[in-house]
CSV table of C-alpha atoms and ligand atoms in Angstrom, one decimal:
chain,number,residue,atom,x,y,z
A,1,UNK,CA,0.0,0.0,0.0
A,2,UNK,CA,0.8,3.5,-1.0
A,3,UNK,CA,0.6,7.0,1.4
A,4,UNK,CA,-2.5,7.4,-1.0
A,5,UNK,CA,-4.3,4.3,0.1
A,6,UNK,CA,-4.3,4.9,3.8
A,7,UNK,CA,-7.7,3.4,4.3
A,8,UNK,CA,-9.8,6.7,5.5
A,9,UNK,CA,-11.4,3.9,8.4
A,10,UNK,CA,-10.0,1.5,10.4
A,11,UNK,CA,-10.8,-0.8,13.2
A,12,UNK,CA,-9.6,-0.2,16.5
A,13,UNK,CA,-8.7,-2.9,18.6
A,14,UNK,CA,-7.6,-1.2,22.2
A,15,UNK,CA,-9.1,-3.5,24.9
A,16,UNK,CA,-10.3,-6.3,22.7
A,17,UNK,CA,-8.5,-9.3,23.4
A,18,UNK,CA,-8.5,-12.8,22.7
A,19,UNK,CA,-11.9,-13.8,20.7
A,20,UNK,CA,-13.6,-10.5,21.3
A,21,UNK,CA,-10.5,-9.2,19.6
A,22,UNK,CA,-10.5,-11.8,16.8
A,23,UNK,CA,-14.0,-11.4,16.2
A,24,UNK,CA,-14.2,-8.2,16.0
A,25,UNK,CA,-11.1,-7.8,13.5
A,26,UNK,CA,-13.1,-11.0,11.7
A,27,UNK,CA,-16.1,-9.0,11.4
A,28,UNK,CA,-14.6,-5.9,10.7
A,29,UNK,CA,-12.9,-7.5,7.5
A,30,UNK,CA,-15.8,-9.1,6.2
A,31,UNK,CA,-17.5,-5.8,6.6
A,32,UNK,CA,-15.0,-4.1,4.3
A,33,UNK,CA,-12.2,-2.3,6.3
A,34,UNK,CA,-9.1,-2.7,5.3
A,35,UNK,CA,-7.4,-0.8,7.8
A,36,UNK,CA,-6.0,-2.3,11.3
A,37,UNK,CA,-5.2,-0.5,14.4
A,38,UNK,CA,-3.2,-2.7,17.1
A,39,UNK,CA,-0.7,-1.9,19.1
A,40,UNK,CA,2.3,-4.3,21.2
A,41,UNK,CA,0.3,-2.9,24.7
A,42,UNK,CA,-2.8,-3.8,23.5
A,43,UNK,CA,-2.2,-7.9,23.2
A,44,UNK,CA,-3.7,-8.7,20.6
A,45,UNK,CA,-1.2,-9.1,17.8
A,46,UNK,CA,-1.8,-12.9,17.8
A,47,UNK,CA,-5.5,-12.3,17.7
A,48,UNK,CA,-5.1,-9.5,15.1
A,49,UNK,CA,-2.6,-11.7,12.5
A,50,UNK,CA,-5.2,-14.8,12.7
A,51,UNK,CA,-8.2,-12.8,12.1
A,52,UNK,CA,-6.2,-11.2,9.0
A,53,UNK,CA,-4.8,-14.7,8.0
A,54,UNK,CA,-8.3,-16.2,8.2
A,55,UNK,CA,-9.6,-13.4,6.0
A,56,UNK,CA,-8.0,-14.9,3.3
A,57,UNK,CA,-7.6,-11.0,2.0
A,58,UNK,CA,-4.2,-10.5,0.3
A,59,UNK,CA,-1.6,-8.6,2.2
A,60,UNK,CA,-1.8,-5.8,-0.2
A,61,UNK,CA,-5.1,-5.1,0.1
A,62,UNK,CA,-4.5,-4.5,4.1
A,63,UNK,CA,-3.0,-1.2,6.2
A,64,UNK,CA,-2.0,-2.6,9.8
A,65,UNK,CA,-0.1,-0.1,12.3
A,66,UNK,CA,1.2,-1.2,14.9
A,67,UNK,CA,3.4,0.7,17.7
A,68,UNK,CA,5.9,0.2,19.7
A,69,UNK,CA,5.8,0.2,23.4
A,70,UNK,CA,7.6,2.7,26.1
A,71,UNK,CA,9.8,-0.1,27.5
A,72,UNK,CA,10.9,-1.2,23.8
A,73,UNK,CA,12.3,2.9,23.0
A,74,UNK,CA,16.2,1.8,23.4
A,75,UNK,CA,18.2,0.8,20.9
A,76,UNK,CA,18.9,-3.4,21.8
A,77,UNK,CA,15.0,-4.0,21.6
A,78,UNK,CA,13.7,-1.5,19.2
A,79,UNK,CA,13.9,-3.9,16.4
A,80,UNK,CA,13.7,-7.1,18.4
A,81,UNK,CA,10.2,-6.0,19.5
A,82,UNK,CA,9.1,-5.0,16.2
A,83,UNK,CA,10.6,-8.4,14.8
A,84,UNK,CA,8.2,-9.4,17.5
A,85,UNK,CA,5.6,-7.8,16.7
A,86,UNK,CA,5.2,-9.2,13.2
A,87,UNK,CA,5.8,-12.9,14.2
A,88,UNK,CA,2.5,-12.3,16.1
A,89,UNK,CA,0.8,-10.4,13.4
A,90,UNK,CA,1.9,-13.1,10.6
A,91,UNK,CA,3.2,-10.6,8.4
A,92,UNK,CA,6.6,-9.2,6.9
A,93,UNK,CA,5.9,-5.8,7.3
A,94,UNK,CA,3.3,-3.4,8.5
A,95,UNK,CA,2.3,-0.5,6.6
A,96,UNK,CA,2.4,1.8,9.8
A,97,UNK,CA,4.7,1.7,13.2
A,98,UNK,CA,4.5,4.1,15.4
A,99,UNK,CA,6.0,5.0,18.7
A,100,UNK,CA,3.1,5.1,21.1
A,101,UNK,CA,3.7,7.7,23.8
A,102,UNK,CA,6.8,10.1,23.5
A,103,UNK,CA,7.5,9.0,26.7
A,104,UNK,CA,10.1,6.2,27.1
A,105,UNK,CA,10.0,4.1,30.1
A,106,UNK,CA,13.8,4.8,31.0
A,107,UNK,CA,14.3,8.4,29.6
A,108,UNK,CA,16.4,7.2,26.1
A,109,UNK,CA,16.7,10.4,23.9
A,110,UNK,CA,14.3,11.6,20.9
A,111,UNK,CA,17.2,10.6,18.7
A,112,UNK,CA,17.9,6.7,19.7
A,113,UNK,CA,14.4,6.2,19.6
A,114,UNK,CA,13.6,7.6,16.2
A,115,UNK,CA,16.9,6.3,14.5
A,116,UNK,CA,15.8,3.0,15.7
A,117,UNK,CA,12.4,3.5,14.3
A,118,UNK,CA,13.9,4.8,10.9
A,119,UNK,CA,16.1,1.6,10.9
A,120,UNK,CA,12.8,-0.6,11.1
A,121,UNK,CA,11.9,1.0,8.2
A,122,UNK,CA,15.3,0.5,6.3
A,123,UNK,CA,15.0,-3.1,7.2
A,124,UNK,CA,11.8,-3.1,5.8
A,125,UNK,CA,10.0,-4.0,8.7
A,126,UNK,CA,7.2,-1.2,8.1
A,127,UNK,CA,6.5,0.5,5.1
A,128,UNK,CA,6.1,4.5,6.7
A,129,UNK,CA,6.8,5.5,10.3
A,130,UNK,CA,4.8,7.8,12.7
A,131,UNK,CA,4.0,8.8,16.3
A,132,UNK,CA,1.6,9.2,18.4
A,133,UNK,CA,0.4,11.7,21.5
A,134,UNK,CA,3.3,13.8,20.2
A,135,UNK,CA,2.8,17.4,20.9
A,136,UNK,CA,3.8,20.6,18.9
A,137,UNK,CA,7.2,20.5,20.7
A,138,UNK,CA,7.9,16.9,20.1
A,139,UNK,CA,7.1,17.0,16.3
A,140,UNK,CA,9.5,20.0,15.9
A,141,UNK,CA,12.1,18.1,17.4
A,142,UNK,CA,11.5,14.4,15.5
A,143,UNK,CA,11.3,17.1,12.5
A,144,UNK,CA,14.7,18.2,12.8
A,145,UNK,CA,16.4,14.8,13.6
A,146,UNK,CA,13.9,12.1,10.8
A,147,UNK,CA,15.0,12.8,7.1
A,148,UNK,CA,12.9,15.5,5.2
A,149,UNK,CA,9.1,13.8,4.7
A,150,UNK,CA,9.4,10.7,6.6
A,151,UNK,CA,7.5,11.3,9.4
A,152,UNK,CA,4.2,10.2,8.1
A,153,UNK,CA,2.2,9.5,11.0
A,154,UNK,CA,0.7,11.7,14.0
A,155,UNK,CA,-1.8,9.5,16.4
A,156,UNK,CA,-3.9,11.6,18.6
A,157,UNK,CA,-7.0,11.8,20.3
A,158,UNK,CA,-9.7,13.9,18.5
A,159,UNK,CA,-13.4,13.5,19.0
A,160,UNK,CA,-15.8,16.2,19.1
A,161,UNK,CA,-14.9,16.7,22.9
A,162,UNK,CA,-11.6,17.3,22.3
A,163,UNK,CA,-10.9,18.9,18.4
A,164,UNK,CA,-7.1,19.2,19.0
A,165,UNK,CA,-6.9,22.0,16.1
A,166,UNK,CA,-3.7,23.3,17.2
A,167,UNK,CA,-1.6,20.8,16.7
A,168,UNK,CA,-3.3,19.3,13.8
A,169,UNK,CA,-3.1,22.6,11.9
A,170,UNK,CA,1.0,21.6,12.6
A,171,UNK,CA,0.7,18.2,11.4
A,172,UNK,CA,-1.2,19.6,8.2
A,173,UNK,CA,1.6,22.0,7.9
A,174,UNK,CA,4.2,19.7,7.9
A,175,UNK,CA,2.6,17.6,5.9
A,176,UNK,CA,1.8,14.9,8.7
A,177,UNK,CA,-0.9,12.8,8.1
A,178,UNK,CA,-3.3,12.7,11.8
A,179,UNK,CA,-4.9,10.0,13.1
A,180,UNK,CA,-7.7,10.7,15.7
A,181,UNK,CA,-8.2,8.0,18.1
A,182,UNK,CA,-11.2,7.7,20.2
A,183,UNK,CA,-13.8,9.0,18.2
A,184,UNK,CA,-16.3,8.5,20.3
A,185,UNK,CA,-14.7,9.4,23.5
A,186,UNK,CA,-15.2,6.3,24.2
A,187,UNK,CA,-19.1,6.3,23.8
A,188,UNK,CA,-19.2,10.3,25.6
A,189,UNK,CA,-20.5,12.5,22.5
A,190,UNK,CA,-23.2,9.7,21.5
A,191,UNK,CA,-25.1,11.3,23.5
A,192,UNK,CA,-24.7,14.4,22.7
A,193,UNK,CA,-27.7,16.4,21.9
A,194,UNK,CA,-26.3,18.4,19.2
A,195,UNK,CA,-25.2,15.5,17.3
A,196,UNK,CA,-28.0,13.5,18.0
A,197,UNK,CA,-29.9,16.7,16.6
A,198,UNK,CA,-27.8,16.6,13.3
A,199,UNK,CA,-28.2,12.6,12.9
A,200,UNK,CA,-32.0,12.7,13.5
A,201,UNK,CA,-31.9,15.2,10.6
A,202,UNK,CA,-29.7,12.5,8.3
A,203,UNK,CA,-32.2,10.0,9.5
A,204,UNK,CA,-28.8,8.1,11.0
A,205,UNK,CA,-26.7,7.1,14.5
A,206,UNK,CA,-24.5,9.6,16.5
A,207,UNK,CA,-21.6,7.5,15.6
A,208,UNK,CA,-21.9,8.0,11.9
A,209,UNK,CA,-21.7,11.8,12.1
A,210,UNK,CA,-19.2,11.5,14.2
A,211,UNK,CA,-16.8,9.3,11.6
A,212,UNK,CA,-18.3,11.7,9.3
A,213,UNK,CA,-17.0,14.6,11.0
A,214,UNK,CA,-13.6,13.8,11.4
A,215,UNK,CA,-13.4,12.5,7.8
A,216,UNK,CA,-14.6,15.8,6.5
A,217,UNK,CA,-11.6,17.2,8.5
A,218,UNK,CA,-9.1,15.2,6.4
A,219,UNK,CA,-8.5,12.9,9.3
A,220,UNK,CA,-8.2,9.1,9.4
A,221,UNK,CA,-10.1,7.4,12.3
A,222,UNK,CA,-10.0,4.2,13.9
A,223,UNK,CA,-13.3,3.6,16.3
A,224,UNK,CA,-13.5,0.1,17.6
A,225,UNK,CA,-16.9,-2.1,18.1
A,226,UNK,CA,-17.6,-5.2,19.1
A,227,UNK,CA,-20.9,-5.4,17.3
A,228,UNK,CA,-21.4,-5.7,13.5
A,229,UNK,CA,-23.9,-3.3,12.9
A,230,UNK,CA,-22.3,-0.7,14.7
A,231,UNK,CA,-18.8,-1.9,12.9
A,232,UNK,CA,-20.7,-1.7,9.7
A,233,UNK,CA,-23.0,1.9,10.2
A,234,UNK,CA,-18.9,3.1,11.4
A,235,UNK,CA,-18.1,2.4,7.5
A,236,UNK,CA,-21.1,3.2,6.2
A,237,UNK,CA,-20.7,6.9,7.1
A,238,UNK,CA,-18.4,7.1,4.8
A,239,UNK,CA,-20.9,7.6,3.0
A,240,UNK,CA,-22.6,10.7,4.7
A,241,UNK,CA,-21.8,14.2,3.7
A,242,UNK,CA,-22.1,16.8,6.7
A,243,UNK,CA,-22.8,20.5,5.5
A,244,UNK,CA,-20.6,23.0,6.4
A,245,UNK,CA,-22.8,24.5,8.8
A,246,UNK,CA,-23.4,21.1,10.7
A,247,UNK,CA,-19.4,20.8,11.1
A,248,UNK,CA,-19.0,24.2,12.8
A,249,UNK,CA,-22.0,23.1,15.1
A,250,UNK,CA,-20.0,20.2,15.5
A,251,UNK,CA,-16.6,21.8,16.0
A,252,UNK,CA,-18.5,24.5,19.0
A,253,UNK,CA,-18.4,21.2,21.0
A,254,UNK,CA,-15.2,21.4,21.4
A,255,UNK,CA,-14.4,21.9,25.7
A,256,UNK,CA,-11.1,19.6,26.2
A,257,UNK,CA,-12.5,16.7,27.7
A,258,UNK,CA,-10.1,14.3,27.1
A,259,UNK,CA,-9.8,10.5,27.9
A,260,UNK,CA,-6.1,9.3,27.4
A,261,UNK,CA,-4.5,11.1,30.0
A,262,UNK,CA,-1.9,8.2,31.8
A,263,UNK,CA,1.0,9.8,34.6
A,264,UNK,CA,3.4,9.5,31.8
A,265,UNK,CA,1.1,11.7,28.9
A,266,UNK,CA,3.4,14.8,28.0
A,267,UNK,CA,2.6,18.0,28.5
A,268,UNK,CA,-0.4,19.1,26.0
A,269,UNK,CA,-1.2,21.3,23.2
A,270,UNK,CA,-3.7,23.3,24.7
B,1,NAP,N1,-2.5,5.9,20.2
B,1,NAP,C1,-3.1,5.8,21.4
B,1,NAP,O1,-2.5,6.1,22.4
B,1,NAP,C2,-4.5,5.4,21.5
B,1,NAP,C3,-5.2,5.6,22.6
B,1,NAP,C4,-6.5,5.1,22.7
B,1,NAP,C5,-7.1,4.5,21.6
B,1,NAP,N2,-6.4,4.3,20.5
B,1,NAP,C6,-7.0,3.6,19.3
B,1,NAP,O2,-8.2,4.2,19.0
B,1,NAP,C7,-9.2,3.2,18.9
B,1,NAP,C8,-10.5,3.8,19.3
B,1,NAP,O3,-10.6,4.2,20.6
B,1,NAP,P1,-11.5,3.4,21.7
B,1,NAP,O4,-11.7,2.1,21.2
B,1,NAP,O5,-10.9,3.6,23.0
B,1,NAP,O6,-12.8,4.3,21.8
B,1,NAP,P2,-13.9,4.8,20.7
B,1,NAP,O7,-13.7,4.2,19.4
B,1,NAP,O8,-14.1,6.2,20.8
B,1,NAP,O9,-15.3,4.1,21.4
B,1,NAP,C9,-15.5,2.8,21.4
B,1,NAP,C10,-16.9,2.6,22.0
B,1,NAP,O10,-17.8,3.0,21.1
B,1,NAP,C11,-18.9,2.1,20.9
B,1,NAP,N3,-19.3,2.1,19.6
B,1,NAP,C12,-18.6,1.9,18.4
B,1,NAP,N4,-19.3,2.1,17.3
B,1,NAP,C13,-20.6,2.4,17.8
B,1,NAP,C14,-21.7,2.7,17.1
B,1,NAP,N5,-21.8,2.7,15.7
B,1,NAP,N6,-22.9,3.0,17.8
B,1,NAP,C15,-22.8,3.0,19.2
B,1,NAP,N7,-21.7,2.7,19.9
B,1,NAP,C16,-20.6,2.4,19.2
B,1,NAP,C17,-18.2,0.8,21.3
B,1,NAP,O11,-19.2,-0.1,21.8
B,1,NAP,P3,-19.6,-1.5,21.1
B,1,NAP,O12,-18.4,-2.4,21.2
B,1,NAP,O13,-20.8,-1.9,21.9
B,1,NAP,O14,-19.9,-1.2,19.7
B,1,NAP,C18,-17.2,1.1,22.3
B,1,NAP,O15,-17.7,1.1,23.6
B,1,NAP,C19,-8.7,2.1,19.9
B,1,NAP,O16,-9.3,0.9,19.8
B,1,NAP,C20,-7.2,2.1,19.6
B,1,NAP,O17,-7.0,1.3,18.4
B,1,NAP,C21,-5.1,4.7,20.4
């Protein structure tokens, strides 16, 4: 797969494990994604790799990220983790690796992290590399060390809760490609009675003007289900075009209510 072929959808797959993981990658495939979201924290790799293997989908037709884990930031287990990683999955390569959190469980430099992370991609081990949860400070400075246009990736939390336009106005200046995970906040702005308001007038779910919403933004997202009709309405509003007026409504919602906030997140964009 090709920068241009970053599926606009993909599944998520924090917290599911074991079947619910499998099955929900299963369904997800036979639904149409074609995009994978997993992660070496999550465990699930083994899950993930047999629900893609039992697909029977060629490896071309898939985009699987993975990311690499704070312990794994030094350079002896960089690669051997990422080796790792892909034993699980059942694959040669991923499209995507990312490094999770900038913040690495024993303090190794920016620069040892991301040389090991460009080596993974020299070795063919992933086809484009990225981060995620980096901040405005810590893009500028994997900018200055990663060769011009390589950094391909920024993984972030953006829902309608939490619009992060800062830093994504970076990433679209740099020409960084942003991910927003937890679309949903985790279930939160379903219930929101302004987007409820706007899918009753589409005649469909919350969650489908919400993956229309960040679409419209130019972002990829990656909301996770365990059920197939809400894995299949997720795709389906690909489908749905919001007007401009309905995204600025949607945008106003915007009051920094964020969800991924671990004692080792950096300090944020505000
Ligand atoms: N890079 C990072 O640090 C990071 C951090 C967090 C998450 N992520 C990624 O982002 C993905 C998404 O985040 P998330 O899974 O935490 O939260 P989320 O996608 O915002 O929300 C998932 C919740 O929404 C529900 N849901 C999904 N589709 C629905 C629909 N159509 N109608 C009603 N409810 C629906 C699901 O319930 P049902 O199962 O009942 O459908 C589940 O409870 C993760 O799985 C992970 O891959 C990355």
């Amino acid at each position: 797969m090709t920068e241009s072929t970053m599926p606009k959808l993909g599944i998520g797959t924090y917290r599911l494990k074991e079947d619910v993981g499998y099955q929900s990658v299963r369904m997800a495939l036979e639904e149409g994604y074609r995009h994978i979201d997993t992660a070496q924290i999550y465990e699930n790799e083994v899950v993930v790799g047999r629900a893609i293997k039992d697909s029977g989908l060629e490896r071309d037709a898939l985009f699987v990220t993975t990311k690499v884990w704070r312990d794994k930031l030094n350079k002896t287990d960089f690669i051997p983790s990422v080796k790792e990683s892909l034993k699980k999955l059942q694959l040669d390569y991923v499209d995507l690796l990312l490094i999770h959190w900038p913040s690495p469980a024993n303090g190794e430099s920016m620069s040892e992290y991301l040389s090991a992370l460009l080596a993974a991609k020299e070795q063919g081990l992933t086809k484009e590399i990225g981060v995620s949860n980096f901040t405005i400070a810590h893009l500028k400075e994997a900018l200055s060390l990663l060769p011009e246009g390589s950094l391909f990736n920024n993984q972030i939390e953006v829902h309608p809760y939490l619009t992060n336009e800062t830093l994504r106005a970076f990433c679209a200046e740099n020409g960084i490609h942003v991910t927003g995970y937890m679309p949903f906040a985790v279930g939160k702005v379903l219930k929101d009675e302004t987007i409820l308001d706007i899918a009753e007038q589409h005649n469909v779910s919350a969650a489908e003007v919400v993956v229309a919403w960040e679409v419209a933004h130019g972002l990829v997202t990656i909301p996770s289900s365990t059920k197939r009709e809400n894995i299949a309405a997720n795709l389906k509003a690909l489908e749905l075009k919001l007007s401009a007026e309905e995204i600025k409504r949607i945008d106003s919602l915007n009051c920094g209510d964020r969800q991924a906030t671990p004692d080792f997140a950096p300090e944020w964009d505000q």
